[in-house]
Short mmCIF file of C-alpha atoms in Angstrom, two decimals:
data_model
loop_
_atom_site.label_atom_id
_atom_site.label_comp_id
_atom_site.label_asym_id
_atom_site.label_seq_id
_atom_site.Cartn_x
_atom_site.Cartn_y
_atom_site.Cartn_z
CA UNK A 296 -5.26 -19.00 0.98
CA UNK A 297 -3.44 -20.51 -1.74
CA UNK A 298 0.49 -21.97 -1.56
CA UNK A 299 2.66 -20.59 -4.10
CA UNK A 300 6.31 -19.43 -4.55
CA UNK A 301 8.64 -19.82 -2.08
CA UNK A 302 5.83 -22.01 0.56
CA UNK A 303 5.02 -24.06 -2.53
CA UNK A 304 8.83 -24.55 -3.14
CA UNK A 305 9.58 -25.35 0.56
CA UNK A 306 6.31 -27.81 0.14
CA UNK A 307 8.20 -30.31 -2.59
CA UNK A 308 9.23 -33.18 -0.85
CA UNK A 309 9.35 -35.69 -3.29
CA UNK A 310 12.27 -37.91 -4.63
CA UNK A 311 14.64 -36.94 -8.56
CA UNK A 312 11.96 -34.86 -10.49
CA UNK A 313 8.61 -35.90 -8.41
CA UNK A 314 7.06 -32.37 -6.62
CA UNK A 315 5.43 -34.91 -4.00
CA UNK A 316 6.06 -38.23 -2.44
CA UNK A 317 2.08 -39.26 -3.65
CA UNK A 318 3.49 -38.97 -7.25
CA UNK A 319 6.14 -41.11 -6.58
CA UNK A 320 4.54 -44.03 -5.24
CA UNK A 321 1.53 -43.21 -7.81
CA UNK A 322 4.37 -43.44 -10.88
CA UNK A 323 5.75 -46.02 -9.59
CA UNK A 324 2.54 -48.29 -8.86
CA UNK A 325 1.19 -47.46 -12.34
CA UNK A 326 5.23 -48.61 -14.02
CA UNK A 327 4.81 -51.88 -11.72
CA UNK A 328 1.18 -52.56 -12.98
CA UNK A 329 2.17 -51.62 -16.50
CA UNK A 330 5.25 -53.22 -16.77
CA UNK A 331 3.19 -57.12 -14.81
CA UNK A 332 0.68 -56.82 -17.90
CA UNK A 333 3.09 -56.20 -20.95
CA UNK A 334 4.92 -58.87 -18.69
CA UNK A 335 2.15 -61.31 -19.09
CA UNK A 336 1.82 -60.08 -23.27
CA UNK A 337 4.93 -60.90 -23.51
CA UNK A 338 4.22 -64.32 -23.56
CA UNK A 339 2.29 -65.07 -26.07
CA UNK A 340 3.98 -62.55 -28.60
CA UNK A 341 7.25 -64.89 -27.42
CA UNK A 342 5.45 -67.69 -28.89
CA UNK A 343 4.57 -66.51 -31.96
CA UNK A 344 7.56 -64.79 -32.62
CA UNK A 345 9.25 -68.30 -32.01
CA UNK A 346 11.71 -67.31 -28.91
CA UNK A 347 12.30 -68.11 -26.14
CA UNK A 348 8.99 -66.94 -23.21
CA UNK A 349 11.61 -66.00 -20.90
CA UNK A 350 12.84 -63.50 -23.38
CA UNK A 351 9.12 -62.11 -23.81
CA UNK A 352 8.55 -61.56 -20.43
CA UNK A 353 12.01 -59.40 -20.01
CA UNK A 354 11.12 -57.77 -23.02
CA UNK A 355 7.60 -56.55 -21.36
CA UNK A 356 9.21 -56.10 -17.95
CA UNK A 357 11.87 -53.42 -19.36
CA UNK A 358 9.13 -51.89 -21.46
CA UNK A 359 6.45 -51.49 -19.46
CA UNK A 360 8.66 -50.22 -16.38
CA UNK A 361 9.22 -47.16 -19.08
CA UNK A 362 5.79 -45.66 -17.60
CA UNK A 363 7.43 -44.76 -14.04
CA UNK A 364 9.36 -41.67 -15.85
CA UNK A 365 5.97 -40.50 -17.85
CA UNK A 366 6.17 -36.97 -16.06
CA UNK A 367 9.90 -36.78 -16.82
CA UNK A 368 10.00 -38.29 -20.67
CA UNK A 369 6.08 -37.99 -21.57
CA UNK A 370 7.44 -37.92 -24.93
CA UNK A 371 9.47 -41.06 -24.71
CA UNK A 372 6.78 -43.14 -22.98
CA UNK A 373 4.78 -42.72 -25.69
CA UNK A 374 7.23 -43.62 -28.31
CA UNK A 375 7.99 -47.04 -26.16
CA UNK A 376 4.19 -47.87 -26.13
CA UNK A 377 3.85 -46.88 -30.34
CA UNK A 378 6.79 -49.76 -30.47
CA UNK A 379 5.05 -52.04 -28.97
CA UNK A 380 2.05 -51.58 -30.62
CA UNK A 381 2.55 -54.59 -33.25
CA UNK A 382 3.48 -57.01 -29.89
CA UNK A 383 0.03 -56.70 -28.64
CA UNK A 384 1.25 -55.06 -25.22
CA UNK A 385 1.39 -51.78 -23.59
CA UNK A 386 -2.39 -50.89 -23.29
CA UNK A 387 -2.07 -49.24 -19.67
CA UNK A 388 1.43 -47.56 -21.02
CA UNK A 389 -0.30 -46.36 -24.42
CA UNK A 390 -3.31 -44.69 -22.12
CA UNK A 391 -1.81 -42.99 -19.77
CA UNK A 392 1.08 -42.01 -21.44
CA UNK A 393 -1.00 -40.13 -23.97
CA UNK A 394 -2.80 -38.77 -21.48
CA UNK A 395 0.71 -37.42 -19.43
CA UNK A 396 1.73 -36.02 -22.70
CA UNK A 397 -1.50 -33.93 -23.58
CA UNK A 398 -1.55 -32.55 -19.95
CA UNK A 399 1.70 -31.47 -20.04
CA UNK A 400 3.89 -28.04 -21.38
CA UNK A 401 4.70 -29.43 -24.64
CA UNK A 402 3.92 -27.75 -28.50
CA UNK A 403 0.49 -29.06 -29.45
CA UNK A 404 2.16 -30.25 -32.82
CA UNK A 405 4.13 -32.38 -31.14
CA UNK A 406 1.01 -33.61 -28.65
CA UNK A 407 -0.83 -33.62 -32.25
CA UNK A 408 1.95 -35.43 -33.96
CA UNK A 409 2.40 -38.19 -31.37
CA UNK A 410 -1.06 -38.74 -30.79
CA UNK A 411 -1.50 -39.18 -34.96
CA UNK A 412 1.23 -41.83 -34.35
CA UNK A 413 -0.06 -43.77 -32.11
CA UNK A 414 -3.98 -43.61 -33.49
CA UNK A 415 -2.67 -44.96 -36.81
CA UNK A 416 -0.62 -47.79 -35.34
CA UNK A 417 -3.49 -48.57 -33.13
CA UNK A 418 -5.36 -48.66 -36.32
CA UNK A 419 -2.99 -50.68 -38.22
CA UNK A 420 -2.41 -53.18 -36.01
CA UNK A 421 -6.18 -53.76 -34.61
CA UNK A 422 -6.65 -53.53 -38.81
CA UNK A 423 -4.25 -56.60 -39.46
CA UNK A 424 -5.28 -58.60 -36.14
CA UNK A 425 -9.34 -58.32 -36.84
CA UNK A 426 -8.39 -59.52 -40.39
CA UNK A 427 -6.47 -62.86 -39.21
CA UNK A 428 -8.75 -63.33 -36.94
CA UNK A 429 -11.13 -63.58 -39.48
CA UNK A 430 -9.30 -65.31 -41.66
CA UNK A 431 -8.54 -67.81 -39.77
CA UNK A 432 -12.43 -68.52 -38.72
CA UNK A 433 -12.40 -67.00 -35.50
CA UNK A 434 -15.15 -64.82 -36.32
CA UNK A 435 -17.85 -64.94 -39.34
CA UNK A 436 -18.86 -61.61 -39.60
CA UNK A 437 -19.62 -58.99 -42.48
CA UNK A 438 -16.29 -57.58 -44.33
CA UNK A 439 -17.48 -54.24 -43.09
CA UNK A 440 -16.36 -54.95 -39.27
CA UNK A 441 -12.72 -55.09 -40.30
CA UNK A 442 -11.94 -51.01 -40.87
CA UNK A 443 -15.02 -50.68 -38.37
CA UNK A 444 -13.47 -52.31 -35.59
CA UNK A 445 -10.03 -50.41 -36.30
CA UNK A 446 -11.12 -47.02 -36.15
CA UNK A 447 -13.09 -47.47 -33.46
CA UNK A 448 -10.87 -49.41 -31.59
CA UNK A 449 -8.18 -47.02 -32.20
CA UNK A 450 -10.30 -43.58 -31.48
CA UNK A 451 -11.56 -45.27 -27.90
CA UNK A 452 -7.81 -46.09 -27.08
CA UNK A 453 -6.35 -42.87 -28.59
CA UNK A 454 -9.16 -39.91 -27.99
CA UNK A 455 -10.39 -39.95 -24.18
CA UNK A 456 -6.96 -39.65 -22.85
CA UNK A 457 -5.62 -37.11 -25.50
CA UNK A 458 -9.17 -34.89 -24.64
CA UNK A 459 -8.46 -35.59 -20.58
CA UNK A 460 -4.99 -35.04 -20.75
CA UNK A 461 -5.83 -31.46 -22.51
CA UNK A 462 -8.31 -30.05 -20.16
CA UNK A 463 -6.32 -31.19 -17.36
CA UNK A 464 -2.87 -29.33 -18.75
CA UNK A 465 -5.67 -26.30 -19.75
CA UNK A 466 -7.26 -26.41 -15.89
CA UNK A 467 -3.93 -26.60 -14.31
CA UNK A 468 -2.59 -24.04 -16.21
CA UNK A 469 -5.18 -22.04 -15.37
CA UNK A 470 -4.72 -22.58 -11.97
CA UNK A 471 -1.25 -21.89 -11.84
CA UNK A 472 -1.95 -18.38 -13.66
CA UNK A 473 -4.60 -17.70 -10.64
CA UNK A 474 -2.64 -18.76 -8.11
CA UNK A 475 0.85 -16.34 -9.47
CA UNK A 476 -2.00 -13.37 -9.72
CA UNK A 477 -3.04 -14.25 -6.27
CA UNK A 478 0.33 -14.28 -5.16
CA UNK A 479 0.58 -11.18 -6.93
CA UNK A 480 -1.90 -9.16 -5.78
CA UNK A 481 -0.70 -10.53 -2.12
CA UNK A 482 2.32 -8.72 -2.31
CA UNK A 483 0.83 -5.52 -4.02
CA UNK A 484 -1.32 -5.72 -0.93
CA UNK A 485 1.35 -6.21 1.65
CA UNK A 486 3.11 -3.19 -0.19
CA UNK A 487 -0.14 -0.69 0.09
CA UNK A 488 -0.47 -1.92 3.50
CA UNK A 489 2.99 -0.48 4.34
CA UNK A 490 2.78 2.43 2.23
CA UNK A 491 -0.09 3.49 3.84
CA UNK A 492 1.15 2.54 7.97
CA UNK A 493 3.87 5.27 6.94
CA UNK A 494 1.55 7.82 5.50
CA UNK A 495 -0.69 7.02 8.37
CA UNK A 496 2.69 7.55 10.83
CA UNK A 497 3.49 10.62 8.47
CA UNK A 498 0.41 12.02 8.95
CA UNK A 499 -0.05 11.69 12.96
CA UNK A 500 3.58 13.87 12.64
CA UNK A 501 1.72 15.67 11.00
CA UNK A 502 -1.41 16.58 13.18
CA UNK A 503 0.71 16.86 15.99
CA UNK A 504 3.28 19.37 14.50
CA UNK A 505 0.16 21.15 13.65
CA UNK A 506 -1.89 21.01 16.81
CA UNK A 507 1.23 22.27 18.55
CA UNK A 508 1.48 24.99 16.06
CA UNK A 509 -2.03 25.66 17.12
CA UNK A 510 -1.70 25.57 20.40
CA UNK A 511 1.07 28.33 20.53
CA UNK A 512 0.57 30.04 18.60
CA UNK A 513 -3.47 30.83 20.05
CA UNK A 514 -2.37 30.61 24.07
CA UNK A 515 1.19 31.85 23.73
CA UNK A 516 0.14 35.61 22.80
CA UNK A 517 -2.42 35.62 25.63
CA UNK A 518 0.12 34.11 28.54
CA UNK A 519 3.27 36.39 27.42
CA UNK A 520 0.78 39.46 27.89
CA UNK A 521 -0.42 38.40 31.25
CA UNK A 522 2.65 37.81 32.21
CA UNK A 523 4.21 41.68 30.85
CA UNK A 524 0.46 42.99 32.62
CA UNK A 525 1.45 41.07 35.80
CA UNK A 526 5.07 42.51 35.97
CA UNK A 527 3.56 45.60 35.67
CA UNK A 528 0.96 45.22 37.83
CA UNK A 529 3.73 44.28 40.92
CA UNK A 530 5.14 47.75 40.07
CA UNK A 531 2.62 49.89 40.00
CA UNK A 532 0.38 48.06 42.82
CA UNK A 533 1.35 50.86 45.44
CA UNK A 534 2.37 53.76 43.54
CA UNK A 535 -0.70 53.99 41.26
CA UNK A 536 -3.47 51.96 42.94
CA UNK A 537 -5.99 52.76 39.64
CA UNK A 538 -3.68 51.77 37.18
CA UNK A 539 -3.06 48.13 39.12
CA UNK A 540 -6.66 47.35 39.18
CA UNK A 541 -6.62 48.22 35.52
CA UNK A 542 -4.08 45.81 34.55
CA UNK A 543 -5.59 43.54 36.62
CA UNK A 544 -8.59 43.88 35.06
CA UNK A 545 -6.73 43.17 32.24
CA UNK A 546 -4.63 40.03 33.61
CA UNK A 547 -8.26 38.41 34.33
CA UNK A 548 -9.77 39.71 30.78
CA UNK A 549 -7.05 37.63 28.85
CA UNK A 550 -6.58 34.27 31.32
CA UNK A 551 -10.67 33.97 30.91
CA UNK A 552 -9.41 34.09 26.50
CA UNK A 553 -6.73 32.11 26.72
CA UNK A 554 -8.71 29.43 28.85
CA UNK A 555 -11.72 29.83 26.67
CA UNK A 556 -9.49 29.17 23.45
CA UNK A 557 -7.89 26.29 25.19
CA UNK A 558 -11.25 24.52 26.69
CA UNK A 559 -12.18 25.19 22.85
CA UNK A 560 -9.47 23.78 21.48
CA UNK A 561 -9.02 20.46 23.67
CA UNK A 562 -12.84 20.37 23.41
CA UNK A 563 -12.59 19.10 19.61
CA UNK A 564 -9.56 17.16 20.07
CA UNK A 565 -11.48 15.14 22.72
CA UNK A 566 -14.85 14.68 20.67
CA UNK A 567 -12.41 13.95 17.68
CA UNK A 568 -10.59 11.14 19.59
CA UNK A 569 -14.22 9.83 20.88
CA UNK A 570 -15.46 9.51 17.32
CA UNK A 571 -12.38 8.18 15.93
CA UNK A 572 -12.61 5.41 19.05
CA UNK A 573 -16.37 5.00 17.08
CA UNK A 574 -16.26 5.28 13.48
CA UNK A 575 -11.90 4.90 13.01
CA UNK A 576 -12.35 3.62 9.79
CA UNK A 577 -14.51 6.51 8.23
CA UNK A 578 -13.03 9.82 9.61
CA UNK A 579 -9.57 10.34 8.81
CA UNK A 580 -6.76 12.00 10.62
CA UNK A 581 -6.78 14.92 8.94
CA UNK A 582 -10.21 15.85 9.59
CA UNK A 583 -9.49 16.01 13.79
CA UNK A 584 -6.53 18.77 12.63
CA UNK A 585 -8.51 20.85 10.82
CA UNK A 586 -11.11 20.89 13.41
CA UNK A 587 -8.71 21.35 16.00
CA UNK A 588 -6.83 24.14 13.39
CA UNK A 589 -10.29 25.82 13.31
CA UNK A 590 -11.64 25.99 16.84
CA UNK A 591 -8.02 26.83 18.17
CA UNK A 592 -8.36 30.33 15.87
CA UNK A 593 -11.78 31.72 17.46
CA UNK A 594 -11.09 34.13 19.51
CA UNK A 595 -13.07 34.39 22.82
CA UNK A 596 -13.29 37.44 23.32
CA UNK A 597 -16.86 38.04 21.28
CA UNK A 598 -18.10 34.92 20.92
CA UNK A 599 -18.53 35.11 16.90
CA UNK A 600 -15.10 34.98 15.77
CA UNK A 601 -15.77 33.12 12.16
CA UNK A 602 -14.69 29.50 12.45
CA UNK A 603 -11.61 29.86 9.45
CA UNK A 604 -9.34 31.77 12.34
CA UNK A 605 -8.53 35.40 12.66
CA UNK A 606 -8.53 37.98 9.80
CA UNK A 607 -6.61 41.42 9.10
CA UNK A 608 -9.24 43.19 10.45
CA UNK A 609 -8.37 42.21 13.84
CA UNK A 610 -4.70 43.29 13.67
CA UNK A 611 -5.67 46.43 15.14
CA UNK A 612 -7.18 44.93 18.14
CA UNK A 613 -4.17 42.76 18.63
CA UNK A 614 -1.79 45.90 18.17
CA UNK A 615 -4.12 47.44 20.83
CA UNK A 616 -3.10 44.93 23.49
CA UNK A 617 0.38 45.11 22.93
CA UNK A 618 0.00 49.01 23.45
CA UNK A 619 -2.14 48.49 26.49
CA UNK A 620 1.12 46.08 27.94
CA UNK A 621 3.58 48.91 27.42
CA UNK A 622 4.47 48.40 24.51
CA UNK A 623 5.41 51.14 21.53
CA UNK A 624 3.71 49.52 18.24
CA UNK A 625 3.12 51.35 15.52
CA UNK A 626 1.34 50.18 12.66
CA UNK A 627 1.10 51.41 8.90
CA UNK A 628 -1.35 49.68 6.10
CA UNK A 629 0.12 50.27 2.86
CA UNK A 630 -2.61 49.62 -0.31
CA UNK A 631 -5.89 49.19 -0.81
CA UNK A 632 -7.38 46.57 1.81
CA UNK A 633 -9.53 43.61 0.23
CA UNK A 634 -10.06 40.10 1.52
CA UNK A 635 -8.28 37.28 1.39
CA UNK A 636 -8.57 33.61 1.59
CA UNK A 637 -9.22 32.40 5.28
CA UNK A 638 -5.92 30.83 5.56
CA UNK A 639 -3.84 33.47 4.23
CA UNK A 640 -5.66 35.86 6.24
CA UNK A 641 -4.81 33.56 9.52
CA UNK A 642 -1.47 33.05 8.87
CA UNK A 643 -0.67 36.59 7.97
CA UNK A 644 -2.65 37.76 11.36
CA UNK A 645 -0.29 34.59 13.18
CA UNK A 646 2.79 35.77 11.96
CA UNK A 647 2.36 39.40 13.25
CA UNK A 648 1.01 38.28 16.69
CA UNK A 649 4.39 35.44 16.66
CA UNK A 650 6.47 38.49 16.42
CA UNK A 651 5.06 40.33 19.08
CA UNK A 652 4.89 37.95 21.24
CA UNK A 653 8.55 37.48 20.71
CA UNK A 654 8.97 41.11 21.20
CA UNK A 655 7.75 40.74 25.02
CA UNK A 656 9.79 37.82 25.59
CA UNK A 657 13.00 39.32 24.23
CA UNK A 658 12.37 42.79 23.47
CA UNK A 659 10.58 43.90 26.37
CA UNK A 660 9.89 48.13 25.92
CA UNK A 661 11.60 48.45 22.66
CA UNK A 662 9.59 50.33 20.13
CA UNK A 663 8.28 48.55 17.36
CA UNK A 664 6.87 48.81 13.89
CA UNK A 665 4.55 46.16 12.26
CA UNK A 666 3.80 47.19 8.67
CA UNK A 667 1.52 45.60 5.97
CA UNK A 668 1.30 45.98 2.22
CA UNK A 669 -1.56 44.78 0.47
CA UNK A 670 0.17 44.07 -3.44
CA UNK A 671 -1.13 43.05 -6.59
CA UNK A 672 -1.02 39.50 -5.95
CA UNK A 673 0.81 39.04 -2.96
CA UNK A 674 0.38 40.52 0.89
CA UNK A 675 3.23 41.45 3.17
CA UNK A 676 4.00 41.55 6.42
CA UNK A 677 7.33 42.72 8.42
CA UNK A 678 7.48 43.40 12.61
CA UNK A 679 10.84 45.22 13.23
CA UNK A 680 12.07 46.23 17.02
CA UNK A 681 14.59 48.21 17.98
CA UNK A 682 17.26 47.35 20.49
CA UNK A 683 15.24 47.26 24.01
CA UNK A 684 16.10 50.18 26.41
CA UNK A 685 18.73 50.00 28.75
CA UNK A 686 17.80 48.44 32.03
CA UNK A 687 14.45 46.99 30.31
CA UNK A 688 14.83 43.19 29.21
CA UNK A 689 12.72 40.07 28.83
CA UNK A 690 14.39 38.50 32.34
CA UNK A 691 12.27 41.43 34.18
CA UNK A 692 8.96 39.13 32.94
CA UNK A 693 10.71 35.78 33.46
CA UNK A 694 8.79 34.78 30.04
CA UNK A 695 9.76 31.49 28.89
CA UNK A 696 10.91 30.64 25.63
CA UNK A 697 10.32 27.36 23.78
CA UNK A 698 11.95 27.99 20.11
CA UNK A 699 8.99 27.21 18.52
CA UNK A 700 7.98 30.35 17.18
CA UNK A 701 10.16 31.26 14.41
CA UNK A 702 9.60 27.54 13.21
CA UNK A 703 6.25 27.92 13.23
CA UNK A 704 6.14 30.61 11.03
CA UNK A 705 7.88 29.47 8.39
CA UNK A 706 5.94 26.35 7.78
CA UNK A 707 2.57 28.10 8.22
CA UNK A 708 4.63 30.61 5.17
CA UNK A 709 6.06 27.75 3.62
CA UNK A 710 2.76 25.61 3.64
CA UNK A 711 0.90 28.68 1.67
CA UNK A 712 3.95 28.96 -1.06
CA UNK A 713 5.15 32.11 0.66
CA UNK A 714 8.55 33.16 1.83
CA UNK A 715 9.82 33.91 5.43
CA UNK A 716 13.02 35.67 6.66
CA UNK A 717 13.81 36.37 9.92
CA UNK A 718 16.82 38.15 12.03
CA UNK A 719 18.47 40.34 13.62
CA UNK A 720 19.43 44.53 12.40
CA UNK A 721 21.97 46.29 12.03
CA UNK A 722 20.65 48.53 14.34
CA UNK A 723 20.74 45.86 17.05
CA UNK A 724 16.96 45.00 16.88
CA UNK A 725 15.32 42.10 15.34
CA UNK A 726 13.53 42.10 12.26
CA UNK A 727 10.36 39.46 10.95
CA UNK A 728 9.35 39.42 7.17
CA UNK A 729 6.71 37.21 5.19
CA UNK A 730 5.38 37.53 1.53
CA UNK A 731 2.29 35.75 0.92
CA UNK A 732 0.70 34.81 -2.28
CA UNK A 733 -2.88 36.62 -2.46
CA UNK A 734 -4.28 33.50 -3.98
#
C-alpha cells in the first residue's frame, strides 16, 4: 500500500522546508562538505588574487554553505557555483546543484538555460587555465588538447548530473502521478464498497418485504377458510351431522395445502440459505426471492401447478371455496379471455384472493361480487361486499388481522405499473379495484 495525502502529510517530520529529517542532515552534510573544499580553494585563489588567505577561506566557507538550501533555491545554488567558476572552487556545489535543479518542478528553459551557463563557464575557465598551464611549461602537449580538454572537461562536469537530475524529476513524477491514481482509485473503491453494503441492505429489505408478501398472501387464504369451515363446523356438528364431516373434510383438505405450500416454501428458503453459506459470492440475493416467490405460488392441491404462480384460470376454483365457506360470490368475466404474462396473471389472481380473504375476516356472510375485464391492453379486477348481515361479523371466526393485506396489494400493483384503490361504499360495504397493464 502506498502513503499519500493526508498519511503522507502527517508523515513530514522534517525541519523549515525539508519533508524528512534524512534530508536535513543529508543537505546539511553535503553544505558542510561543500562549503570545507571551496574552504580549502579558497586558499590558493587568495594568493593569487593577492589578499589576504583568511579572506579566501571566508569567502569559500559562505559560498559553499549555499548548497544546504539546494531543494529550497535550486536555482540560486547554481548561480553561486557559475560565480565561482573563475575561483577554481565549487566542484561538489556545481554537481549537485545541477543535478537538484534538473530533478526538480522548474521550466526546462530555465533547467536548459542554467545548465548552458554553467557548461560555457566550465568551458571558459578550464579553456583559459589549460592554456596558462601550458604556457607557462607545465605541460608540452599538442595545441589541439587546449579546446579538447575544455569541452570535455566541461560536458563530464555539466552532462551526468543534468541527465540524472532529469530522469530522477521524470521517475518521481511519475511516481507521484501513480501514487494520486492509487489514492484515487482507493477512494472510488471505498465509495463502491459503500454503495453497494446499502444496495446489499436495500435489497435484504427487499427479499424480506417480499417473502412476507409471499407468505400471506399463499397461507393466509387457506387459514382464514379453515378457520370460517371450523366456525361452521362447531355449529352444525349436532344439528346436521353430514354437513360437519363435510366441512371437516374440508378443514383437513386445506391445512394438508396450506402446510404443503408452506413446507414448499421454507423448503427453498432453506436450500437457498445453504447454498448462499457455499457459493455467497456467486448467487445473489435476488435469486433466493424469486425462488422463494415461485415455489410459494404452486398450489398443492394437484401437484402440477406451473412454477410462475397461479393464473386466471384458477379464479374459479378459488371463488368455489369461498362459496363452499358460506360465502355469496358471484363472479362475471367481461371480454374475451387470453393469456397473460405469469406475473400479471399472479398478481391479478393475488389480488382477488387478498380481497376475499379480507371479506371473511371483516365481512363475514355479506354477499359479494368479484368482476374481471379483460381490455385492450390492460386487465381489471374489482371485489365489492356489501355491508355483512346483521348478527353475522368477523368476531364470530375470531380471524386475526395483520394489516398487511391492502399493502401488499398495492406494491405487487405498483411493482407491475398498475394502479390500486381501495375502500369503503357508500352502501356501507367495502370495495377493491386494480388495473393492470396487459404487457
Amino acid at each position: 500500500m502506498t502513503m499519500t495525502g493526508e498519511d503522507q502529510v502527517r508523515a513530514r517530520g522534517g525541519p523549515w522546508w525539508w519533508d524528512r529529517r534524512r534530508g536535513a542532515v543529508l543537505d546539511v552534510s553535503l553544505g558542510a562538505v561543500s562549503a570545507l573544499e571551496c574552504a580549502a580553494e579558497g586558499i590558493p585563489f587568495a594568493r593569487d588574487a593577492g589578499i589576504p588567505w583568511a579572506v579566501g577561506i571566508v569567502f569559500g566557507l559562505l559560498a559553499g554553505s549555499v548548497l544546504v538550501v539546494r531543494r529550497k533555491w535550486p536555482v540560486a545554488v547554481v548561480l553561486v557555483a557559475i560565480a565561482v567558476t573563475p575561483a577554481q572552487m565549487g566542484f561538489l556545489m556545481g554537481v549537485v546543484g545541477l543535478y537538484t535543479l534538473a530533478a526538480s518542478e522548474l521550466p526546462r528553459r530555465i533547467i536548459g538555460s542554467l545548465a548552458g551557463m554553467s557548461l560555457l563557464g566550465t568551458l571558459i575557465v578550464t579553456f583559459v587555465r589549460v592554456r596558462q598551464d601550458m604556457a607557462h611549461g607545465d605541460m608540452d602537449i599538442g595545441d589541439w588538447f587546449i579546446p579538447f580538454a575544455a569541452i570535455a572537461t566541461s560536458l563530464g562536469v555539466t552532462a551526468p548530473p543534468v541527465l540524472l537530475g532529469l530522469y530522477v524529476g521524470a521517475r518521481r513524477r511519475l511516481m507521484e502521478s501513480l501514487r494520486e491514481r492509487a489514492d484515487s482509485l482507493e477512494r472510488e473503491l471505498q465509495l463502491l464498497a459503500e454503495r453497494a453494503e446499502e444496495r446489499a441492505e436495500w435489497a435484504r429489505g427487499e427479499e424480506r418485504t417480499r417473502i412476507a408478501r409471499e407468505m400471506h398472501d399463499v397461507v393466509a387464504h387457506r387459514v382464514s377458510l379453515m378457520v370460517v369451515h371450523a366456525a361452521a363446523l362447531q355449529a352444525v356438528a349436532r344439528k346436521d351431522p353430514e354437513k360437519a364431516v363435510k366441512n371437516a373434510a374440508l378443514v383437513g383438505d386445506m391445512g394438508r395445502q396450506a402446510l404443503t405450500e408452506l413446507r414448499e416454501m421454507l423448503g427453498v428458503l432453506r436450500a437457498g440459505a445453504d447454498g448462499g453459506r457455499a457459493e455467497r459470492a456467486a448467487v445473489p440475493l435476488a435469486a433466493v426471492g424469486v425462488a422463494a416467490a415461485a415455489a410459494a405460488s404452486r398450489a398443492a392441491e394437484d401437484g402440477e401447478r406451473p412454477a410462475e404462480g397461479p393464473a386466471l384460470s384458477e379464479l374459479e376454483e378459488l371463488v368455489g371455496q369461498s362459496t363452499a365457506a358460506g360465502m355469496v360470490v358471484a363472479l362475471s368475466v367481461e371480454g374475451e379471455e387470453r393469456p397473460y404474462a405469469p406475473e400479471v396473471e399472479s398478481t391479478a389472481f393475488r389480488v382477488v384472493q387478498e380481497a376475499l380473504t379480507n371479506v371473511h375476516k371483516h365481512a363475514a356472510g355479506a354477499k359479494t361480487y368479484v368482476r374481471l375485464a379483460h381490455r385492450v391492453s390492460e386487465i381489471a379486477m374489482q371485489v365489492e361486499n356489501e355491508p355483512p348481515p346483521e348478527g353475522s361479523s368477523a368476531s364470530s371466526a375470531r380471524l386475526p388481522s395483520g394489516g398487511n393485506g391492502l399493502v401488499g396489494m398495492k406494491e405487487r400493483v405498483s411493482a407491475l405499473g398498475g394502479v390500486f384503490v381501495s375502500g369503503p361504499t357508500d352502501a356501507g360495504g367495502f370495495r377493491v379495484s386494480a388495473v393492470i397493464p396487459a404487457s
